[in-house]
Amino acid sequence: MSEIRVLREKCTGCGLCITSCPFQCISLVEDKAVISEECRLCGICVDVCPEKAIEVEEVERTGDVSGYSGVLVFGEQRRGVISPVVYELVGKGRELADKLGERLECVVLGENMKTQAEDLAEYGVDRIYLFDSPLLADFRDDPYTQLLTALVKEVQPSIFLIGATSIGRSLAPRLAIRLQTGLTADCTGLDIDAERNLLQTRPAFGGNVMATILCTNHRPQMATVRYKVMTRAEKQPGQMGEIVLKNVGDAVMDRTRILSVSTESEDVSLTEAQIIVSGGKGLGSPEGFSLIQELADALGGVVGASRLVVDEGWIPFRHQVGLSGKTVRPRLYIACGISGAVQHLAGMQTSDVIVAINKDPLAPIFKIADYSIVGDLYEVIPEIIRAVKEENSI
Ligand SMILES: Cc1cc2nc3c(=O)[nH]c(=O)nc-3n(C[C@H](O)[C@H](O)[C@H](O)COP(=O)(O)OP(=O)(O)OC[C@H]3O[C@@H](n4cnc5c(N)ncnc54)[C@H](O)[C@@H]3O)c2cc1C
C-alpha cells in the first residue's frame, strides 16, 4: 500500500504542486502544502516539487479490521430506476448479514430517487443512504467515487457489494484503490467462513477452475457480482428500512460533463428473456441462425449464441452467452449444436430448464441438460417448430 506525505521542513510553499495536481487535492495551510484524502497517488506533485518535499512511500498495513461491520450494497440506478441487479445483491446481502448477525444497508445516488429508495427499503434492507442531487442523475466516475469513498469511511461496512455492470465495473476498482482494499470482480458465489470472512468465488483461468478468494487484512471486502447469478430478494411489505438523506455538498469535483445520453437500440434482451434458443458451431454456417430464430419466434423467445459463432462473425456479440458474454437465467434454455464448454455453462447453467440438441451423445452439455436430444439439429428443430405451431393453433 502507498502513502503520500509532505516533508514540512523542506516545503517552501511555492505552490507548484497545487497548480500541477490534476485532482485539486493540494492546498496551502500556513504556507505548507497539505494533501487531502482525495489524492489518487498519481505522483505528479512528487515530480514537480523542486525541493523534493513530497514523498510516496510503501507502507505495510497492520491488518486491523476491527470496527467494520455490516453489508453495504451499491443501489445502482439508470435513468432514475434502481437496476435489477441491486435486488439480487440485496437478496444475497441479507443472507450474508444474517449469517454475521449484522446490518444490511444500501446506498443510492441519483436525482429524485426518494420513491425508488422507499420501494427498495421494503426488500429486507435495514437502512438506505440516499444522495439526491441533479449532479448525480447519471453515473459519473468522479462524484460517485468521492461520495461513496466518504460514505464507506464513515459507515465502515465489512462487506461492500456492487453489480458487475458497466457502471459497477468502472466504479468498483476506483473505490477499492481509494479505500485501499481488495476487490474480487465477477463473483458467482459469496459466503461467510468460520472466521467471519467473506468467501468470494469466481471463475478463474478462463473458467477452468473456480477460485475462492479471501480478503482478510483489509476492509471492506469488496466484490462485484454479475446480474442473474444471485436470487432476487422478496418484497416484504410493511417492513420498511430507514432512509437516511445524505448531504451531497458543494465540494464534489467532476471532470466530465454529460452533453447527451443515447441508448443503443437492442433487439435482444438476453438477460431479461424467459426463453432463449442458442446456436453454436454445430449450425455449420451463419445461415443456420434463421432456423434458431424461427424456433425462438415460435416459442416467444430470443436468440443466444456461443462464443465461437460470435468470434466467427455469424451473429453479433450482444447475443453471446457465457463467461465473456452475458449471464442468463431464463425459464427455458435450448442449446442447439453447442458442445457445453465450461465457459458457456458459466453463463447459462442456472436456467430453470435446459434442453440440449447435439448429435454427439457424449457432448458435455448433456451433463447439465434436463432434456437431452441426441440428433442432427437440422432434423430435430423443424420437428419442434412444427409441434409448437400445431400446439399454438389448437
Ligand atoms: C477466457 C474464455 C472465455 C470464453 N467465453 C465464452 C463465452 O462467454 N461463451 C461461450 O460460449 N464460449 C466461451 N469460450 C469458448 C469456449 O471454450 C468454447 O470454445 C465455445 O463455447 C464452443 O462453442 P460451441 O459449443 O458453439 O462449439 P464447439 O465446441 O465446436 O461445439 C459444437 C457442437 O455442435 C455439435 N454439432 C455439430 N453439428 C451438429 C448438428 N448438425 N446437430 C447437432 N449438433 C451438432 C458438435 O457435436 C459439438 O458438440 C471462452 C473461452 C475462453 C478461453
mmCIF file with all atom_site columns, C-alpha atoms and ligand atoms in Angstrom, residues 206-207 279-283 305-309 320-326 336-344 357-360 363-364 375-378, ligand 1:
data_model
loop_
_atom_site.group_PDB
_atom_site.id
_atom_site.type_symbol
_atom_site.label_atom_id
_atom_site.label_alt_id
_atom_site.label_comp_id
_atom_site.label_asym_id
_atom_site.label_entity_id
_atom_site.label_seq_id
_atom_site.pdbx_PDB_ins_code
_atom_site.Cartn_x
_atom_site.Cartn_y
_atom_site.Cartn_z
_atom_site.occupancy
_atom_site.B_iso_or_equiv
_atom_site.pdbx_formal_charge
_atom_site.auth_seq_id
_atom_site.auth_comp_id
_atom_site.auth_asym_id
_atom_site.auth_atom_id
_atom_site.pdbx_PDB_model_num
ATOM   1  C CA  . GLY A 1 206 ? -10.634 -18.890 -18.433 1.00 0.00 ? 206 GLY A CA  1
ATOM   2  C CA  . GLY A 1 207 ? -13.371 -20.523 -16.386 1.00 0.00 ? 207 GLY A CA  1
ATOM   3  C CA  . GLY A 1 279 ? -26.996 -21.719 -31.544 1.00 0.00 ? 279 GLY A CA  1
ATOM   4  C CA  . GLY A 1 280 ? -23.395 -22.889 -31.674 1.00 0.00 ? 280 GLY A CA  1
ATOM   5  C CA  . LYS A 1 281 ? -20.762 -24.075 -34.098 1.00 0.00 ? 281 LYS A CA  1
ATOM   6  C CA  . GLY A 1 282 ? -22.891 -27.135 -34.825 1.00 0.00 ? 282 GLY A CA  1
ATOM   7  C CA  . LEU A 1 283 ? -25.052 -24.897 -37.011 1.00 0.00 ? 283 LEU A CA  1
ATOM   8  C CA  . ALA A 1 305 ? -25.145 -17.911 -29.160 1.00 0.00 ? 305 ALA A CA  1
ATOM   9  C CA  . SER A 1 306 ? -21.871 -19.481 -28.151 1.00 0.00 ? 306 SER A CA  1
ATOM   10 C CA  . ARG A 1 307 ? -18.670 -17.507 -28.362 1.00 0.00 ? 307 ARG A CA  1
ATOM   11 C CA  . LEU A 1 308 ? -17.243 -19.490 -31.259 1.00 0.00 ? 308 LEU A CA  1
ATOM   12 C CA  . VAL A 1 309 ? -20.002 -18.330 -33.607 1.00 0.00 ? 309 VAL A CA  1
ATOM   13 C CA  . GLN A 1 320 ? -23.243 -14.200 -26.636 1.00 0.00 ? 320 GLN A CA  1
ATOM   14 C CA  . VAL A 1 321 ? -23.969 -16.276 -23.550 1.00 0.00 ? 321 VAL A CA  1
ATOM   15 C CA  . GLY A 1 322 ? -21.185 -17.294 -21.209 1.00 0.00 ? 322 GLY A CA  1
ATOM   16 C CA  . LEU A 1 323 ? -18.194 -16.243 -19.206 1.00 0.00 ? 323 LEU A CA  1
ATOM   17 C CA  . SER A 1 324 ? -17.192 -13.454 -21.557 1.00 0.00 ? 324 SER A CA  1
ATOM   18 C CA  . GLY A 1 325 ? -20.766 -12.828 -22.718 1.00 0.00 ? 325 GLY A CA  1
ATOM   19 C CA  . LYS A 1 326 ? -23.974 -12.483 -20.734 1.00 0.00 ? 326 LYS A CA  1
ATOM   20 C CA  . CYS A 1 336 ? -28.525 -26.230 -30.297 1.00 0.00 ? 336 CYS A CA  1
ATOM   21 C CA  . GLY A 1 337 ? -25.207 -27.522 -31.622 1.00 0.00 ? 337 GLY A CA  1
ATOM   22 C CA  . ILE A 1 338 ? -23.348 -26.251 -28.559 1.00 0.00 ? 338 ILE A CA  1
ATOM   23 C CA  . SER A 1 339 ? -20.781 -28.595 -27.010 1.00 0.00 ? 339 SER A CA  1
ATOM   24 C CA  . GLY A 1 340 ? -21.087 -27.271 -23.444 1.00 0.00 ? 340 GLY A CA  1
ATOM   25 C CA  . ALA A 1 341 ? -17.653 -25.817 -22.694 1.00 0.00 ? 341 ALA A CA  1
ATOM   26 C CA  . VAL A 1 342 ? -17.281 -24.597 -19.086 1.00 0.00 ? 342 VAL A CA  1
ATOM   27 C CA  . GLN A 1 343 ? -17.171 -21.013 -20.310 1.00 0.00 ? 343 GLN A CA  1
ATOM   28 C CA  . HIS A 1 344 ? -20.572 -21.414 -21.964 1.00 0.00 ? 344 HIS A CA  1
ATOM   29 C CA  . ILE A 1 357 ? -29.737 -30.791 -29.016 1.00 0.00 ? 357 ILE A CA  1
ATOM   30 C CA  . ASN A 1 358 ? -26.457 -32.293 -30.133 1.00 0.00 ? 358 ASN A CA  1
ATOM   31 C CA  . LYS A 1 359 ? -25.515 -35.123 -32.478 1.00 0.00 ? 359 LYS A CA  1
ATOM   32 C CA  . ASP A 1 360 ? -22.688 -36.256 -30.183 1.00 0.00 ? 360 ASP A CA  1
ATOM   33 C CA  . ALA A 1 363 ? -21.234 -33.806 -25.597 1.00 0.00 ? 363 ALA A CA  1
ATOM   34 C CA  . PRO A 1 364 ? -20.612 -32.217 -22.142 1.00 0.00 ? 364 PRO A CA  1
ATOM   35 C CA  . GLY A 1 375 ? -29.595 -35.940 -33.191 1.00 0.00 ? 375 GLY A CA  1
ATOM   36 C CA  . ASP A 1 376 ? -28.932 -33.592 -36.085 1.00 0.00 ? 376 ASP A CA  1
ATOM   37 C CA  . LEU A 1 377 ? -30.319 -30.174 -35.174 1.00 0.00 ? 377 LEU A CA  1
ATOM   38 C CA  . TYR A 1 378 ? -31.473 -29.688 -38.775 1.00 0.00 ? 378 TYR A CA  1
HETATM 39 C C1  . LIG B 2 .   ? -11.453 -16.982 -21.497 1.00 0.00 ? 1   LIG B C1  1
HETATM 40 C C2  . LIG B 2 .   ? -12.507 -17.670 -22.317 1.00 0.00 ? 1   LIG B C2  1
HETATM 41 C C3  . LIG B 2 .   ? -13.783 -17.151 -22.313 1.00 0.00 ? 1   LIG B C3  1
HETATM 42 C C4  . LIG B 2 .   ? -14.776 -17.779 -23.059 1.00 0.00 ? 1   LIG B C4  1
HETATM 43 N N1  . LIG B 2 .   ? -16.046 -17.276 -23.015 1.00 0.00 ? 1   LIG B N1  1
HETATM 44 C C5  . LIG B 2 .   ? -17.023 -17.936 -23.659 1.00 0.00 ? 1   LIG B C5  1
HETATM 45 C C6  . LIG B 2 .   ? -18.370 -17.484 -23.568 1.00 0.00 ? 1   LIG B C6  1
HETATM 46 O O1  . LIG B 2 .   ? -18.682 -16.446 -22.958 1.00 0.00 ? 1   LIG B O1  1
HETATM 47 N N2  . LIG B 2 .   ? -19.319 -18.218 -24.203 1.00 0.00 ? 1   LIG B N2  1
HETATM 48 C C7  . LIG B 2 .   ? -19.041 -19.347 -24.933 1.00 0.00 ? 1   LIG B C7  1
HETATM 49 O O2  . LIG B 2 .   ? -19.958 -19.964 -25.498 1.00 0.00 ? 1   LIG B O2  1
HETATM 50 N N3  . LIG B 2 .   ? -17.776 -19.775 -25.039 1.00 0.00 ? 1   LIG B N3  1
HETATM 51 C C8  . LIG B 2 .   ? -16.755 -19.090 -24.427 1.00 0.00 ? 1   LIG B C8  1
HETATM 52 N N4  . LIG B 2 .   ? -15.478 -19.521 -24.598 1.00 0.00 ? 1   LIG B N4  1
HETATM 53 C C9  . LIG B 2 .   ? -15.192 -20.543 -25.618 1.00 0.00 ? 1   LIG B C9  1
HETATM 54 C C10 . LIG B 2 .   ? -15.483 -21.972 -25.167 1.00 0.00 ? 1   LIG B C10 1
HETATM 55 O O3  . LIG B 2 .   ? -14.341 -22.500 -24.550 1.00 0.00 ? 1   LIG B O3  1
HETATM 56 C C11 . LIG B 2 .   ? -15.844 -22.866 -26.382 1.00 0.00 ? 1   LIG B C11 1
HETATM 57 O O4  . LIG B 2 .   ? -14.810 -22.788 -27.322 1.00 0.00 ? 1   LIG B O4  1
HETATM 58 C C12 . LIG B 2 .   ? -17.149 -22.497 -27.064 1.00 0.00 ? 1   LIG B C12 1
HETATM 59 O O5  . LIG B 2 .   ? -18.184 -22.357 -26.135 1.00 0.00 ? 1   LIG B O5  1
HETATM 60 C C13 . LIG B 2 .   ? -17.532 -23.600 -28.042 1.00 0.00 ? 1   LIG B C13 1
HETATM 61 O O6  . LIG B 2 .   ? -18.600 -23.166 -28.823 1.00 0.00 ? 1   LIG B O6  1
HETATM 62 P P1  . LIG B 2 .   ? -19.582 -24.234 -29.479 1.00 0.00 ? 1   LIG B P1  1
HETATM 63 O O7  . LIG B 2 .   ? -20.113 -25.121 -28.439 1.00 0.00 ? 1   LIG B O7  1
HETATM 64 O O8  . LIG B 2 .   ? -20.527 -23.489 -30.334 1.00 0.00 ? 1   LIG B O8  1
HETATM 65 O O9  . LIG B 2 .   ? -18.623 -25.025 -30.494 1.00 0.00 ? 1   LIG B O9  1
HETATM 66 P P2  . LIG B 2 .   ? -17.987 -26.471 -30.404 1.00 0.00 ? 1   LIG B P2  1
HETATM 67 O O10 . LIG B 2 .   ? -17.278 -26.689 -29.112 1.00 0.00 ? 1   LIG B O10 1
HETATM 68 O O11 . LIG B 2 .   ? -17.228 -26.658 -31.659 1.00 0.00 ? 1   LIG B O11 1
HETATM 69 O O12 . LIG B 2 .   ? -19.250 -27.439 -30.386 1.00 0.00 ? 1   LIG B O12 1
HETATM 70 C C14 . LIG B 2 .   ? -20.085 -27.652 -31.485 1.00 0.00 ? 1   LIG B C14 1
HETATM 71 C C15 . LIG B 2 .   ? -21.052 -28.767 -31.103 1.00 0.00 ? 1   LIG B C15 1
HETATM 72 O O13 . LIG B 2 .   ? -22.013 -28.916 -32.120 1.00 0.00 ? 1   LIG B O13 1
HETATM 73 C C16 . LIG B 2 .   ? -22.273 -30.300 -32.257 1.00 0.00 ? 1   LIG B C16 1
HETATM 74 N N5  . LIG B 2 .   ? -22.815 -30.469 -33.630 1.00 0.00 ? 1   LIG B N5  1
HETATM 75 C C17 . LIG B 2 .   ? -22.147 -30.367 -34.794 1.00 0.00 ? 1   LIG B C17 1
HETATM 76 N N6  . LIG B 2 .   ? -23.002 -30.488 -35.820 1.00 0.00 ? 1   LIG B N6  1
HETATM 77 C C18 . LIG B 2 .   ? -24.209 -30.698 -35.289 1.00 0.00 ? 1   LIG B C18 1
HETATM 78 C C19 . LIG B 2 .   ? -25.503 -30.904 -35.842 1.00 0.00 ? 1   LIG B C19 1
HETATM 79 N N7  . LIG B 2 .   ? -25.717 -30.891 -37.168 1.00 0.00 ? 1   LIG B N7  1
HETATM 80 N N8  . LIG B 2 .   ? -26.532 -31.106 -34.996 1.00 0.00 ? 1   LIG B N8  1
HETATM 81 C C20 . LIG B 2 .   ? -26.371 -31.121 -33.666 1.00 0.00 ? 1   LIG B C20 1
HETATM 82 N N9  . LIG B 2 .   ? -25.159 -30.922 -33.082 1.00 0.00 ? 1   LIG B N9  1
HETATM 83 C C21 . LIG B 2 .   ? -24.109 -30.699 -33.891 1.00 0.00 ? 1   LIG B C21 1
HETATM 84 C C22 . LIG B 2 .   ? -20.958 -30.987 -32.014 1.00 0.00 ? 1   LIG B C22 1
HETATM 85 O O14 . LIG B 2 .   ? -21.162 -32.342 -31.611 1.00 0.00 ? 1   LIG B O14 1
HETATM 86 C C23 . LIG B 2 .   ? -20.372 -30.124 -30.911 1.00 0.00 ? 1   LIG B C23 1
HETATM 87 O O15 . LIG B 2 .   ? -20.709 -30.646 -29.634 1.00 0.00 ? 1   LIG B O15 1
HETATM 88 C C24 . LIG B 2 .   ? -14.476 -18.911 -23.841 1.00 0.00 ? 1   LIG B C24 1
HETATM 89 C C25 . LIG B 2 .   ? -13.174 -19.424 -23.852 1.00 0.00 ? 1   LIG B C25 1
HETATM 90 C C26 . LIG B 2 .   ? -12.204 -18.809 -23.098 1.00 0.00 ? 1   LIG B C26 1
HETATM 91 C C27 . LIG B 2 .   ? -10.825 -19.387 -23.088 1.00 0.00 ? 1   LIG B C27 1
#
